[in-house]
Coordinates of C-alpha atoms in Angstrom, one line a residue:
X80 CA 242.4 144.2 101.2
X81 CA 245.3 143.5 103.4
X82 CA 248.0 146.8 102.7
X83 CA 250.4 145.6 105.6
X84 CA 253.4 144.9 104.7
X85 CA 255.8 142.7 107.7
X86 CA 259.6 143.7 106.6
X87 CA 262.1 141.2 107.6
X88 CA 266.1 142.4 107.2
X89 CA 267.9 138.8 107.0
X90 CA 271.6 140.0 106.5
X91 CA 273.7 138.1 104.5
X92 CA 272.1 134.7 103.8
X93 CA 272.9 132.2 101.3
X94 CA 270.7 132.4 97.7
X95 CA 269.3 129.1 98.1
X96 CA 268.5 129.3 101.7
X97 CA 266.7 132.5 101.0
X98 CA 264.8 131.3 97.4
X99 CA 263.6 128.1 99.7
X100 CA 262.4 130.6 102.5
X101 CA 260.7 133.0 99.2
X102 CA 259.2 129.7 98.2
X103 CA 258.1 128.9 101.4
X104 CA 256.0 132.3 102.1
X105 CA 254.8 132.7 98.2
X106 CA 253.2 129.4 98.6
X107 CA 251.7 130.0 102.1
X108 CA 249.9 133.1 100.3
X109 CA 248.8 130.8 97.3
X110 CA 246.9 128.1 99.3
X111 CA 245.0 130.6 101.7
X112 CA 243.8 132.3 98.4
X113 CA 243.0 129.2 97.0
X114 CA 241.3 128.1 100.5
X115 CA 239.2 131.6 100.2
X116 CA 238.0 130.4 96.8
X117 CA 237.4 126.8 97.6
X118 CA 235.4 127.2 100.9
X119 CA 234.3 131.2 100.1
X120 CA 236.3 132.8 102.9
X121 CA 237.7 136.1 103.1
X122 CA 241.1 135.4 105.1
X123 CA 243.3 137.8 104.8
X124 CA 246.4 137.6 102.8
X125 CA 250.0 138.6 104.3
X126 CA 252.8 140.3 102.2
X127 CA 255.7 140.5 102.6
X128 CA 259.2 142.7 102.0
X129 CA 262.6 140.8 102.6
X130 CA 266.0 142.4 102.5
X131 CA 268.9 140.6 102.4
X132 CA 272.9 140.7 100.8
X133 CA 273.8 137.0 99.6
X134 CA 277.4 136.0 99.2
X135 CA 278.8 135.7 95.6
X136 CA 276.2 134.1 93.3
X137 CA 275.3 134.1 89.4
X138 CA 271.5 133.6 88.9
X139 CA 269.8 133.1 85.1
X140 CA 266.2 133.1 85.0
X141 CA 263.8 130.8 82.8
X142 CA 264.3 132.8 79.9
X143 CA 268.5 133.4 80.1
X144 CA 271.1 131.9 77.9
X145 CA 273.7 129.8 79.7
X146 CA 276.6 131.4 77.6
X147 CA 275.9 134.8 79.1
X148 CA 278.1 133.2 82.1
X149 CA 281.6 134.1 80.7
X150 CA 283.5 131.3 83.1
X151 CA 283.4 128.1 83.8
X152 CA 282.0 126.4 87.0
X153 CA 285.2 125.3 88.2
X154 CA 286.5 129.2 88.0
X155 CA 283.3 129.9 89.7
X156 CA 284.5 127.8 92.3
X157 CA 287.9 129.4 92.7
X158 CA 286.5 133.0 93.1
X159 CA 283.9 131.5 96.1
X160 CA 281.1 132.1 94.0
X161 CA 277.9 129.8 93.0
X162 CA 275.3 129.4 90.2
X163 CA 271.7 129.1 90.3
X164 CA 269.1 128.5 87.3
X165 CA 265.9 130.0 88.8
X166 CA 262.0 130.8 87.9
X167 CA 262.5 134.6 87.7
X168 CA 261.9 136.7 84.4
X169 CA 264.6 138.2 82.8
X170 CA 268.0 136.7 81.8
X171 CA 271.4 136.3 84.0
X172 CA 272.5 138.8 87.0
X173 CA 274.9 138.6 89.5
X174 CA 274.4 139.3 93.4
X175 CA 277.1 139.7 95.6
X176 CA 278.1 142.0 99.5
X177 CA 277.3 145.4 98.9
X178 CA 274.7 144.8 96.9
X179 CA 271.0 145.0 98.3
X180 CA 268.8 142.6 97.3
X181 CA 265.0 143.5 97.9
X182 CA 262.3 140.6 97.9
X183 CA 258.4 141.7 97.7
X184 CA 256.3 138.9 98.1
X185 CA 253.2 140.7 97.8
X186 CA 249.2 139.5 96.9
X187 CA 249.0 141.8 94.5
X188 CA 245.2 141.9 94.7
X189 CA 245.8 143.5 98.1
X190 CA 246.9 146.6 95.4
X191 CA 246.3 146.3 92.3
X192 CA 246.4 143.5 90.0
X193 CA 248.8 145.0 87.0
X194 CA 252.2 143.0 86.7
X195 CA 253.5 146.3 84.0
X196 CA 252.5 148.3 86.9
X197 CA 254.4 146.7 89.6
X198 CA 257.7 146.3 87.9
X199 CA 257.4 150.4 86.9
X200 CA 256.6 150.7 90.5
X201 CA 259.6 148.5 91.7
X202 CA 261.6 151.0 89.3
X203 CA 260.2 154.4 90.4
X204 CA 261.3 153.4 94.0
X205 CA 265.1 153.2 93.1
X206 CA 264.5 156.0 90.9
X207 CA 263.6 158.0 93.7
X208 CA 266.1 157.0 95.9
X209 CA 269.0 157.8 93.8
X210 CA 267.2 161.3 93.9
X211 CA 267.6 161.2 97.6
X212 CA 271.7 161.2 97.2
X213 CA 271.8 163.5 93.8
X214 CA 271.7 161.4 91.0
X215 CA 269.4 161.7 88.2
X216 CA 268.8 157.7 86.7
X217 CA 266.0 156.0 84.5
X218 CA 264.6 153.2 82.8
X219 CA 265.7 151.9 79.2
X220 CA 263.0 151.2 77.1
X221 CA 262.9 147.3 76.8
X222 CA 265.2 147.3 79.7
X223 CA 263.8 146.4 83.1
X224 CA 265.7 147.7 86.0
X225 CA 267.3 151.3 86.5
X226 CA 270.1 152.7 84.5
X227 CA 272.2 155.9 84.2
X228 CA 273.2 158.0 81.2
X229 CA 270.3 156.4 78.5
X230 CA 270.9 156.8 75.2
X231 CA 274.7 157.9 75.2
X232 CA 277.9 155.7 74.7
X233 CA 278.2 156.0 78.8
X234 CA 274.9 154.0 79.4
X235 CA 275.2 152.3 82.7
X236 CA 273.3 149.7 85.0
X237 CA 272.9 150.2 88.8
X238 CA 269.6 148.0 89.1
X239 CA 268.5 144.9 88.0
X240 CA 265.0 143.4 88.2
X241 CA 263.0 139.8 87.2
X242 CA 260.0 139.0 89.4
X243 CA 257.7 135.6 89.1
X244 CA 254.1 136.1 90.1
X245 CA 251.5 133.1 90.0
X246 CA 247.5 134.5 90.9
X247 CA 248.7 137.8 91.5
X248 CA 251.3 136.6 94.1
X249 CA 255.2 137.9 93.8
X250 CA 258.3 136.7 94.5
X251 CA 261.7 137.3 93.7
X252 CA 262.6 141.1 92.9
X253 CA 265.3 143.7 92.4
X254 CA 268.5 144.4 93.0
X255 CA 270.8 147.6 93.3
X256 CA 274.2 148.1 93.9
X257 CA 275.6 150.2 96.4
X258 CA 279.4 149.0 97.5
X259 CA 278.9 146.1 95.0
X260 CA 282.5 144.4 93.7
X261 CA 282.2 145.9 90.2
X262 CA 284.8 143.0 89.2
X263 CA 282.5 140.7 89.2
X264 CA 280.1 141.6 86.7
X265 CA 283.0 140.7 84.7
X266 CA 282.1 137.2 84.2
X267 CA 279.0 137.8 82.8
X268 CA 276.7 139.6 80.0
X269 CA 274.6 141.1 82.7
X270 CA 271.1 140.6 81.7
X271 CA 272.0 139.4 78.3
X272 CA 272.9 142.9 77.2
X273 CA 276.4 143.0 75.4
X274 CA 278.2 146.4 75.5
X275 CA 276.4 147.7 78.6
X276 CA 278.4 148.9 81.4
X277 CA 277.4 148.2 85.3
X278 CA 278.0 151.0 88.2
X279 CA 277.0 151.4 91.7
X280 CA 275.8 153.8 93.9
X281 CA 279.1 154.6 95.8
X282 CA 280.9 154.5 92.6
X283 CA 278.6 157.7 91.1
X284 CA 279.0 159.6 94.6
X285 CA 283.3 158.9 94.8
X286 CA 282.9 157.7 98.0
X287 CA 284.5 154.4 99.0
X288 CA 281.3 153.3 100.7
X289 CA 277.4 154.0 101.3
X290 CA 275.9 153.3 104.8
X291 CA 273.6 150.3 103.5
X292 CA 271.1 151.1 105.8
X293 CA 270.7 154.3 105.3
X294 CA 269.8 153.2 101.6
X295 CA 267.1 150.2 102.7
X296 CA 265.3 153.4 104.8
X297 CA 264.9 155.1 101.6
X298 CA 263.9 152.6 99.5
X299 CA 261.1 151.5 102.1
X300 CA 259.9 154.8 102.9
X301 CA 259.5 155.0 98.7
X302 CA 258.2 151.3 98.5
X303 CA 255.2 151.8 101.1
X304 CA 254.4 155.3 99.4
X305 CA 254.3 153.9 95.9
X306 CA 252.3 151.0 97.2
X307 CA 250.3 153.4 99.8
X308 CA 251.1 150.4 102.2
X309 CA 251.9 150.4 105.7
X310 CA 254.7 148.6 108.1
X311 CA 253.1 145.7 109.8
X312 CA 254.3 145.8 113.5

């Protein structure tokens, strides 16, 4: 079992350039482990963690409702912002600048082969890192991602996850806000939730912004403990 994991930072990149270039990697993992089976090899299989801030862009996965965009595309077009149908879980989310958008593309069989597993892991790693810088969040039963404040009238999102995984392969992934444009969650029922608020990281703390690397150092040194992984040189 391969527990490597090669981190690649891509800065800001456009959605669709960076779902082609997921795309791209998840499949190179599929056919080697379909070429293991077929000819009985034992190649090993890469993973992979990608971090990357998109420009303005409203994503709903397989399972979303279309009306949980608030606006119409033209406004969409007026605020410099696109939208994206995609094969992810879960139901409509928003990315944006100051947001960081993490990407495991993992063969789970390199870990463990437990899909409930990886999302709690996914969440225990933003748990923890909100621990790093004082704040005490959670998960919502029935609610993937992280939230604040659970079970009171002040219940807040600062996380949102939906994964896809085909034989035990990952893509797609989670997202947490840090200097994220609150504003434009506006234009949305994020995640199909009605009467949920949103919040980010430098929104809890006061502060007008977070050093965003600082927070992708903490949320990697959790990721490759959780996992008991290693950085790939």
């Amino acid at each position: 079992m391969n527990k490597q994991i090669t981190l690649q930072n891509l800065g800001l990149k456009d959605y669709k350039d960076t779902w082609d270039y997921q795309e791209q990697l998840f499949k190179e993992i599929l056919d080697l482990k379909i070429r293991n089976r077929r000819e009985d090899l034992e190649l090993e299989t890469p993973n992979y963690l990608l971090f990357v801030e998109h420009p303005h862009v409203y994503t709903l996965g397989k399972s979303g409702d279309f009306e949980n965009l608030l606006v119409t595309e033209d406004y969409l077009k007026e605020i410099d912002a696109t939208f994206y149908k995609i094969n992810r879980g879960g139901d409509i989310t928003y990315h944006g600048p100051g947001q960081i958008v993490g990407y495991p593309i993992l063969d789970l069989e390199n870990f463990f082969t437990d899909i409930h597993k990886y999302l709690r892991l996914l969440e225990e790693m933003v748990i923890l890192t909100l621990k790093d810088y004082g704040i005490t969040s959670e998960r919502s039963k029935g609610e993937t991602g992280v939230w604040l404040d659970v079970g009171t009238p002040f219940a807040r999102k600062i996380c949102a996850m939906g994964v896809r995984a085909s034989r035990w392969v990952t893509m797609h992934g989670f997202a947490l806000n840090v200097n994220t444009n609150l504003g434009y969650f506006d234009n949305m029922i994020p995640c199909g939730i009605k009467g949920k608020a949103v919040t980010s990281l430098n929104v809890e703390l006061g502060v007008a912004e977070v050093n965003m690397n600082d927070v992708r150092e903490k949320l990697l040194h959790h990721f490759l403990n959780l996992f008991e992984a290693e950085l790939k040189d």
